[in-house]
Every structure is written in structure tokens, then in C-alpha cells.
Amino acid sequence: MGKPIARETFHGVCVDLSFEGKGVVKNGRDVYFVPGIFPSEEGDIEFAYMRAGQKFGRVVKLDKISPNRIEPRCKICSACGGCSFQQYAYPAQLVYKREKVKEQFRKIAKMDIEPLPCLGMDEPYFYRNKIQMPFGKDKRGNLYCGFYKEGTHVIVPVETCYIEDERAKKVLDAVKKLGKSFRIEPYEEDEGRGLLRHVLIRCAKHKEQVMVVLVTYKDAFPSRNNFVKALVKECPFITTVVQNVNSRHTNVILGEFERVLYGPGYIEDVLCGITFRISAKSFYQVNPIMTEQLYGKAIEAAKLTKNDVVFDAYSGIGTIGMVASRHCKQVIAVEIVKEAVADARRNAKANHIDNVSFYCGDASAFMVNMAEKKQHVDVVFLDPPRKGSDQRCLDAICKLAPSRVVYVSCDPSTLARDIAYLSKKYKLESVQPVDMFPHTMHVETVAMLSLRDSRK
Ligand code: SAH
């Protein structure tokens, strides 16, 4: 016999996974969202809390285990929450991600679609090239770093993270060790004191280059040069160190001001045969292996020809546009972060690509302007941040009427919303989920749309 069941405890069966990866457990007419339980599993669940009118529960005891449940490599994956999906067999993760895309289209776009099978990784570990961790200090004065526990600012200390490039651990261990001897104080949010907020590491996949960004609360950094010297000595593979100052009380990791402390202030990496320069503030996809697959699918979907004029909206450092430029006549790209645009321009020059023009600005405003000028465009690539595109941008696309739109999205719900909006003028031809983020609940999707025949 187990422990007696408390008042608010019930026996339930998990019937689904929510889009956040929580188990959906029914208790009569009530639905509970419960972390740590997978479809087909059964057990005792207790009520935990209400949020936005929804009930959340906690597993007290599991009686029936899913055949897809596996022993995770990372022992703290439940506590950390970053990749709680590690407890679910990888092929089952891919099935879930395809379903999630299908579900979002059904719920949000009211469209019944059949996405292609989710493309996965052969070796879904140590894939992340960008690592950012906050720092804390324990009672004995030792520094630790980790991830924030879901919904809080409590750091769950992480020693080894199984999805991050293995060089990152060496850097973080060195910062912890040197940070203690150099008496570097971690930033304390509540009190507004201390120095070190985050350490951000970017590792190139196809070049031996690693960037370390020390995000500090203040500009003044005692023994800055000696600290950097010691860090590079400990980790000779570091090719550049940047200090970024963020004095704001915000969740945003990077601040405005930057100072290059060592090396050129950027790294380079190779993607689809093109060399890209990446600065601290520029967006760069976090899974280099799957990015090549993603771009391959996006370019294939666009069916580019040598006469095509292509528009790359939300272009970052120009990756999609530059890969596309080899297959078309001309590319126009727009991106809002000026450092990324500067990277993009240098990238094009360094790769002898002369048929791409990069503009810094808001994608929607830019497209509205293009539509007013009745500019001709054959293909639009859209790769917005999670919140998706906006109506101004989508209306401008409908006005510009390119024959093909390729929408690359990291959030299937905003993708479904935007595609529903475009569907008055565009037909959805294919939806390809790509697993850019194994062991997390996230999924990337390439959707291909073609202009409906306006004469009909
Ligand atoms: N296509 C690129 C970047 C995609 S991420 C790649 O594959 O690497 C989305 C990009 O949109 C980021 O670089 C972000 O800075 C940019 N962005 C965000 N809001 C924007 C806006 N309103 N207009 C233009 N770009 C924007």
C-alpha cells in the first residue's frame, strides 16, 4: 500500500501532452496540466496551483509507465526544466512535434493539415552552439551557474549540460574557478549589486573559434585584463572575449554597451558552404547541423529559378538570403538589429556575393513601402521571432503577391495564425517540421505557400 491519498489527490490517466510539454490528465470534467507524466501513463496526481484559470497538478506516484519513457542522460533534467523531454524516447519526441504542429493548425487556423514527418538528428546531444547562463554564489563563496527554474529566477546549478557544445562546460568551469580567486561577485537582482550577470558562449561548428561574452551589471570590472588573460590561458580555444554591460532591471540578457576585451569581437562559422561573421548581439541559429537541413528545406520549397527576385524578411546576419542568392537573380533582405545588418553586409562581401542588398529596419514597414511602390518580388522568405509576423506585413505580402512564400517559424501557434491570415490569397502546399531543439518542447517548421490563381 502506498501513502494514503490526500484530499485533493486523484487517480488519473495522461491523455496528451500540452504544447508546453506538460501531461494532460483528466479528472472527470476537469483537466489538469501535470509535468513529468507522459501519454498512456497513470498515477496519483495532486492539485498544485491555478494559473490563468487552468489547473496544474503534481505527480504523487506513477502506477503505469509509458513504453516511451527512458532513463535521461541528464539527471537534473526535471528540476532544470530546460529539456524535460529527455525522458521521452527520441523517435517519440519527433512524432509528438509533428502532432503539435498539426494540432496548432487545427486549433488556431481551423485547418486540417498533414505535416511531413519531423526531421530529426542522428545524434541529438551536444548540439547547441550558444550557451547563456546566470551566475550565483553559494555559502562557501563558490560560484555556480545554471538555468532558471521554470517561471522563477532561482538558478538550478548545472554541472554538465548534455545539449550544449562540450567546449562551453570548460569555459564555465574556468569562469567559476577564476571568478572565485578574482573575487568576482555574481549580480544579485533583488539587491541590485554584484557584477557578473551572465556568461554567454558561442562556439563555431566548422571553425575553431569560440566567443565568450561576460555580461556585467556595471562597466567597472576589477582586474578585467588579468581575468581575461587567465581565462584564455585556461581555455586556449577561446578566440574572442567581449564585455557587455547591462545595468537595466530586465530579463533581457544583453545590454547596449559592449567592449571587446580580447580578439576580434566576433567569431566566424560556415553554413551551407558560406562563411558567416557572428557578433555577440546578432541572431544565429543555435543548432548548426539542423540549420543546414532547415535552410535546405526552405530553399527547396521556394523552387528558385535564376530570374527570381527574392525578399528575405527578418534576415539576421543574412544567412537565408545568402544561401538563396546562389539560386536566384537578386535578394533584398531586411533586419532590425543594426549589428546583424553590419555582419550581413560584411558576410556578403567576404563571400563575394554581390546580388544581395541588406537593409536595417522593421520588416513590416519595409514591406508596406515595397508594396506601395509596386515592387516586383517572386519569393518571400519570412523567418520572424516567436511572436510571428504582423498584419501589416501579411497585408503587404498579399499586395506584393509573390508567387511563393516560404515561412520559417519557431512557434507553430503564431505560424498557424499567420498562415490562416494569408490563406485568403495563398494555398498551403507543404509543412515540414524540423527538430532544431531536441529534448526541448520546441519545434521549427518550414511552410510553403503558393499564390492562388487570382483569375479563378
Ligand atoms: N533568418 C535569420 C534570423 C531569424 S531570427 C536566420 O535564420 O538566422 C529572427 C530575426 O528577426 C532576428 O534577427 C531579429 O533581430 C529580427 N527581427 C525581429 N523583429 C524584427 C522586425 N520587426 N523587423 C525586422 N527584423 C526583425
mmCIF file of C-alpha atoms in Angstrom, residues 145-331:
data_model
loop_
_atom_site.group_PDB
_atom_site.id
_atom_site.type_symbol
_atom_site.label_atom_id
_atom_site.label_comp_id
_atom_site.label_asym_id
_atom_site.label_seq_id
_atom_site.Cartn_x
_atom_site.Cartn_y
_atom_site.Cartn_z
ATOM 1 C CA CYS A 145 25.893 28.698 -12.851
ATOM 2 C CA GLY A 146 22.834 27.069 -14.331
ATOM 3 C CA PHE A 147 19.372 27.688 -15.673
ATOM 4 C CA TYR A 148 16.462 29.495 -14.106
ATOM 5 C CA LYS A 149 13.848 27.144 -12.768
ATOM 6 C CA GLU A 150 10.701 27.495 -14.856
ATOM 7 C CA GLY A 151 8.805 30.677 -14.051
ATOM 8 C CA THR A 152 11.327 31.822 -11.411
ATOM 9 C CA HIS A 153 14.708 33.462 -11.066
ATOM 10 C CA VAL A 154 16.065 30.647 -8.927
ATOM 11 C CA ILE A 155 19.189 29.177 -10.526
ATOM 12 C CA VAL A 156 19.264 25.389 -10.796
ATOM 13 C CA PRO A 157 23.025 24.656 -10.773
ATOM 14 C CA VAL A 158 24.140 22.714 -13.842
ATOM 15 C CA GLU A 159 27.476 20.896 -13.966
ATOM 16 C CA THR A 160 27.161 19.198 -17.353
ATOM 17 C CA CYS A 161 24.542 20.067 -19.906
ATOM 18 C CA TYR A 162 24.036 17.331 -22.493
ATOM 19 C CA ILE A 163 22.688 19.517 -25.246
ATOM 20 C CA GLU A 164 25.421 22.137 -25.257
ATOM 21 C CA ASP A 165 28.667 22.204 -27.208
ATOM 22 C CA GLU A 166 31.202 20.497 -24.958
ATOM 23 C CA ARG A 167 33.591 23.441 -25.055
ATOM 24 C CA ALA A 168 31.069 25.521 -23.087
ATOM 25 C CA LYS A 169 31.499 23.430 -19.936
ATOM 26 C CA LYS A 170 35.241 24.080 -19.962
ATOM 27 C CA VAL A 171 34.644 27.828 -20.194
ATOM 28 C CA LEU A 172 32.014 27.820 -17.460
ATOM 29 C CA ASP A 173 34.223 25.735 -15.152
ATOM 30 C CA ALA A 174 37.090 28.162 -15.739
ATOM 31 C CA VAL A 175 34.858 31.194 -15.013
ATOM 32 C CA LYS A 176 33.682 29.545 -11.781
ATOM 33 C CA LYS A 177 37.238 28.788 -10.664
ATOM 34 C CA LEU A 178 38.785 32.102 -11.691
ATOM 35 C CA GLY A 179 35.728 34.063 -10.587
ATOM 36 C CA LYS A 180 36.303 32.841 -7.052
ATOM 37 C CA SER A 181 40.022 33.669 -6.987
ATOM 38 C CA PHE A 182 39.428 37.077 -8.614
ATOM 39 C CA ARG A 183 36.576 37.702 -6.132
ATOM 40 C CA ILE A 184 34.038 38.374 -8.849
ATOM 41 C CA GLU A 185 30.613 38.832 -7.313
ATOM 42 C CA PRO A 186 27.607 37.490 -9.171
ATOM 43 C CA TYR A 187 24.902 40.065 -9.786
ATOM 44 C CA GLU A 188 22.129 39.985 -7.216
ATOM 45 C CA GLU A 189 18.930 41.015 -8.825
ATOM 46 C CA ASP A 190 16.920 41.861 -5.710
ATOM 47 C CA GLU A 191 19.615 43.933 -4.092
ATOM 48 C CA GLY A 192 20.845 45.446 -7.352
ATOM 49 C CA ARG A 193 24.518 44.695 -6.595
ATOM 50 C CA GLY A 194 27.346 42.449 -7.719
ATOM 51 C CA LEU A 195 28.972 42.315 -11.118
ATOM 52 C CA LEU A 196 28.610 39.178 -13.231
ATOM 53 C CA ARG A 197 25.102 38.666 -14.635
ATOM 54 C CA HIS A 198 25.503 36.079 -17.357
ATOM 55 C CA VAL A 199 28.183 34.326 -19.330
ATOM 56 C CA LEU A 200 27.292 33.794 -22.975
ATOM 57 C CA ILE A 201 29.356 31.433 -25.095
ATOM 58 C CA ARG A 202 29.174 30.967 -28.838
ATOM 59 C CA CYS A 203 31.004 28.082 -30.461
ATOM 60 C CA ALA A 204 31.597 27.786 -34.195
ATOM 61 C CA LYS A 205 30.906 24.334 -35.580
ATOM 62 C CA HIS A 206 33.146 24.336 -38.627
ATOM 63 C CA LYS A 207 35.875 26.664 -37.417
ATOM 64 C CA GLU A 208 37.981 26.518 -34.274
ATOM 65 C CA GLN A 209 36.502 29.705 -32.864
ATOM 66 C CA VAL A 210 34.769 30.411 -29.563
ATOM 67 C CA MET A 211 33.392 33.703 -28.248
ATOM 68 C CA VAL A 212 32.835 34.437 -24.568
ATOM 69 C CA VAL A 213 30.637 37.374 -23.569
ATOM 70 C CA LEU A 214 30.857 38.469 -19.929
ATOM 71 C CA VAL A 215 27.616 40.286 -19.195
ATOM 72 C CA THR A 216 28.180 42.632 -16.280
ATOM 73 C CA TYR A 217 25.923 44.875 -14.249
ATOM 74 C CA LYS A 218 28.454 47.718 -14.244
ATOM 75 C CA ASP A 219 31.207 48.763 -16.565
ATOM 76 C CA ALA A 220 33.866 48.796 -13.814
ATOM 77 C CA PHE A 221 35.376 45.335 -13.649
ATOM 78 C CA PRO A 222 38.268 44.953 -11.189
ATOM 79 C CA SER A 223 41.305 43.138 -12.691
ATOM 80 C CA ARG A 224 39.474 42.889 -16.012
ATOM 81 C CA ASN A 225 42.594 42.331 -18.119
ATOM 82 C CA ASN A 226 44.161 39.807 -15.779
ATOM 83 C CA PHE A 227 40.901 37.905 -15.547
ATOM 84 C CA VAL A 228 40.640 37.685 -19.331
ATOM 85 C CA LYS A 229 44.295 36.627 -19.627
ATOM 86 C CA ALA A 230 43.763 33.882 -17.071
ATOM 87 C CA LEU A 231 40.536 32.750 -18.779
ATOM 88 C CA VAL A 232 42.199 32.430 -22.173
ATOM 89 C CA LYS A 233 45.124 30.608 -20.573
ATOM 90 C CA GLU A 234 42.725 28.082 -19.022
ATOM 91 C CA CYS A 235 40.772 27.736 -22.311
ATOM 92 C CA PRO A 236 43.159 28.413 -25.195
ATOM 93 C CA PHE A 237 40.402 27.626 -27.701
ATOM 94 C CA ILE A 238 38.689 30.948 -26.843
ATOM 95 C CA THR A 239 39.307 33.305 -29.761
ATOM 96 C CA THR A 240 37.488 36.396 -28.512
ATOM 97 C CA VAL A 241 36.154 37.842 -25.247
ATOM 98 C CA VAL A 242 33.620 40.660 -25.088
ATOM 99 C CA GLN A 243 32.240 42.523 -22.077
ATOM 100 C CA ASN A 244 28.612 43.547 -22.395
ATOM 101 C CA VAL A 245 27.224 45.953 -19.819
ATOM 102 C CA ASN A 246 23.597 45.557 -18.815
ATOM 103 C CA SER A 247 22.585 47.851 -15.939
ATOM 104 C CA ARG A 248 18.876 47.518 -16.502
ATOM 105 C CA HIS A 249 16.482 45.588 -14.294
ATOM 106 C CA THR A 250 15.256 43.347 -17.043
ATOM 107 C CA ASN A 251 15.037 39.770 -18.208
ATOM 108 C CA VAL A 252 16.803 40.689 -21.422
ATOM 109 C CA ILE A 253 20.300 39.248 -21.174
ATOM 110 C CA LEU A 254 22.369 41.653 -23.250
ATOM 111 C CA GLY A 255 22.694 45.386 -22.714
ATOM 112 C CA GLU A 256 23.626 48.066 -25.249
ATOM 113 C CA PHE A 257 27.242 48.845 -24.383
ATOM 114 C CA GLU A 258 29.994 46.482 -25.466
ATOM 115 C CA ARG A 259 33.746 46.409 -25.103
ATOM 116 C CA VAL A 260 35.995 43.926 -26.881
ATOM 117 C CA LEU A 261 38.479 42.571 -24.324
ATOM 118 C CA TYR A 262 40.312 40.035 -26.437
ATOM 119 C CA GLY A 263 40.441 39.016 -30.092
ATOM 120 C CA PRO A 264 38.341 40.478 -32.914
ATOM 121 C CA GLY A 265 34.969 40.728 -31.103
ATOM 122 C CA TYR A 266 33.254 38.193 -33.352
ATOM 123 C CA ILE A 267 33.561 34.584 -34.488
ATOM 124 C CA GLU A 268 33.093 33.040 -37.888
ATOM 125 C CA ASP A 269 31.306 29.855 -38.801
ATOM 126 C CA VAL A 270 30.493 28.069 -42.047
ATOM 127 C CA LEU A 271 26.925 27.260 -43.015
ATOM 128 C CA CYS A 272 25.889 25.742 -46.343
ATOM 129 C CA GLY A 273 29.393 26.470 -47.686
ATOM 130 C CA ILE A 274 29.256 30.197 -46.802
ATOM 131 C CA THR A 275 31.376 31.807 -44.079
ATOM 132 C CA PHE A 276 29.431 33.973 -41.635
ATOM 133 C CA ARG A 277 30.732 36.504 -39.163
ATOM 134 C CA ILE A 278 28.728 36.497 -35.934
ATOM 135 C CA SER A 279 28.822 39.257 -33.305
ATOM 136 C CA ALA A 280 27.613 38.991 -29.737
ATOM 137 C CA LYS A 281 24.268 40.644 -30.474
ATOM 138 C CA SER A 282 23.499 39.007 -33.815
ATOM 139 C CA PHE A 283 20.976 36.244 -34.042
ATOM 140 C CA TYR A 284 22.432 32.958 -35.234
ATOM 141 C CA GLN A 285 20.570 29.652 -35.259
ATOM 142 C CA VAL A 286 21.574 27.538 -32.249
ATOM 143 C CA ASN A 287 21.760 24.120 -33.908
ATOM 144 C CA PRO A 288 24.228 24.306 -36.787
ATOM 145 C CA ILE A 289 23.643 20.740 -38.022
ATOM 146 C CA MET A 290 19.883 21.145 -38.290
ATOM 147 C CA THR A 291 20.141 24.698 -39.619
ATOM 148 C CA GLU A 292 21.713 23.316 -42.789
ATOM 149 C CA GLN A 293 18.789 20.919 -43.083
ATOM 150 C CA LEU A 294 16.290 23.677 -42.361
ATOM 151 C CA TYR A 295 17.724 26.030 -44.953
ATOM 152 C CA GLY A 296 17.966 23.143 -47.424
ATOM 153 C CA LYS A 297 14.234 22.506 -46.967
ATOM 154 C CA ALA A 298 13.387 26.223 -47.204
ATOM 155 C CA ILE A 299 15.385 26.689 -50.426
ATOM 156 C CA GLU A 300 13.926 23.507 -51.900
ATOM 157 C CA ALA A 301 10.385 24.653 -51.028
ATOM 158 C CA ALA A 302 10.991 28.017 -52.741
ATOM 159 C CA LYS A 303 11.726 26.307 -56.099
ATOM 160 C CA LEU A 304 14.056 29.167 -57.001
ATOM 161 C CA THR A 305 14.981 29.976 -60.583
ATOM 162 C CA LYS A 306 17.758 32.186 -61.944
ATOM 163 C CA ASN A 307 15.302 35.000 -62.751
ATOM 164 C CA ASP A 308 13.693 35.239 -59.322
ATOM 165 C CA VAL A 309 13.715 38.330 -57.127
ATOM 166 C CA VAL A 310 13.715 37.161 -53.514
ATOM 167 C CA PHE A 311 12.819 39.032 -50.345
ATOM 168 C CA ASP A 312 14.357 37.790 -47.075
ATOM 169 C CA ALA A 313 12.390 39.259 -44.162
ATOM 170 C CA TYR A 314 13.864 39.037 -40.625
ATOM 171 C CA SER A 315 17.208 38.196 -42.170
ATOM 172 C CA GLY A 316 19.550 38.182 -39.129
ATOM 173 C CA ILE A 317 23.144 38.049 -40.393
ATOM 174 C CA GLY A 318 21.824 37.284 -43.879
ATOM 175 C CA THR A 319 22.006 33.502 -43.800
ATOM 176 C CA ILE A 320 18.858 32.502 -45.732
ATOM 177 C CA GLY A 321 19.219 35.320 -48.259
ATOM 178 C CA MET A 322 22.832 34.489 -48.959
ATOM 179 C CA VAL A 323 22.155 30.790 -49.384
ATOM 180 C CA ALA A 324 19.241 31.674 -51.706
ATOM 181 C CA SER A 325 21.378 34.166 -53.673
ATOM 182 C CA ARG A 326 23.186 31.315 -55.402
ATOM 183 C CA HIS A 327 19.928 30.148 -56.965
ATOM 184 C CA CYS A 328 18.238 33.412 -57.991
ATOM 185 C CA LYS A 329 18.782 36.804 -59.606
ATOM 186 C CA GLN A 330 18.560 39.174 -56.681
ATOM 187 C CA VAL A 331 17.878 39.166 -52.930
#
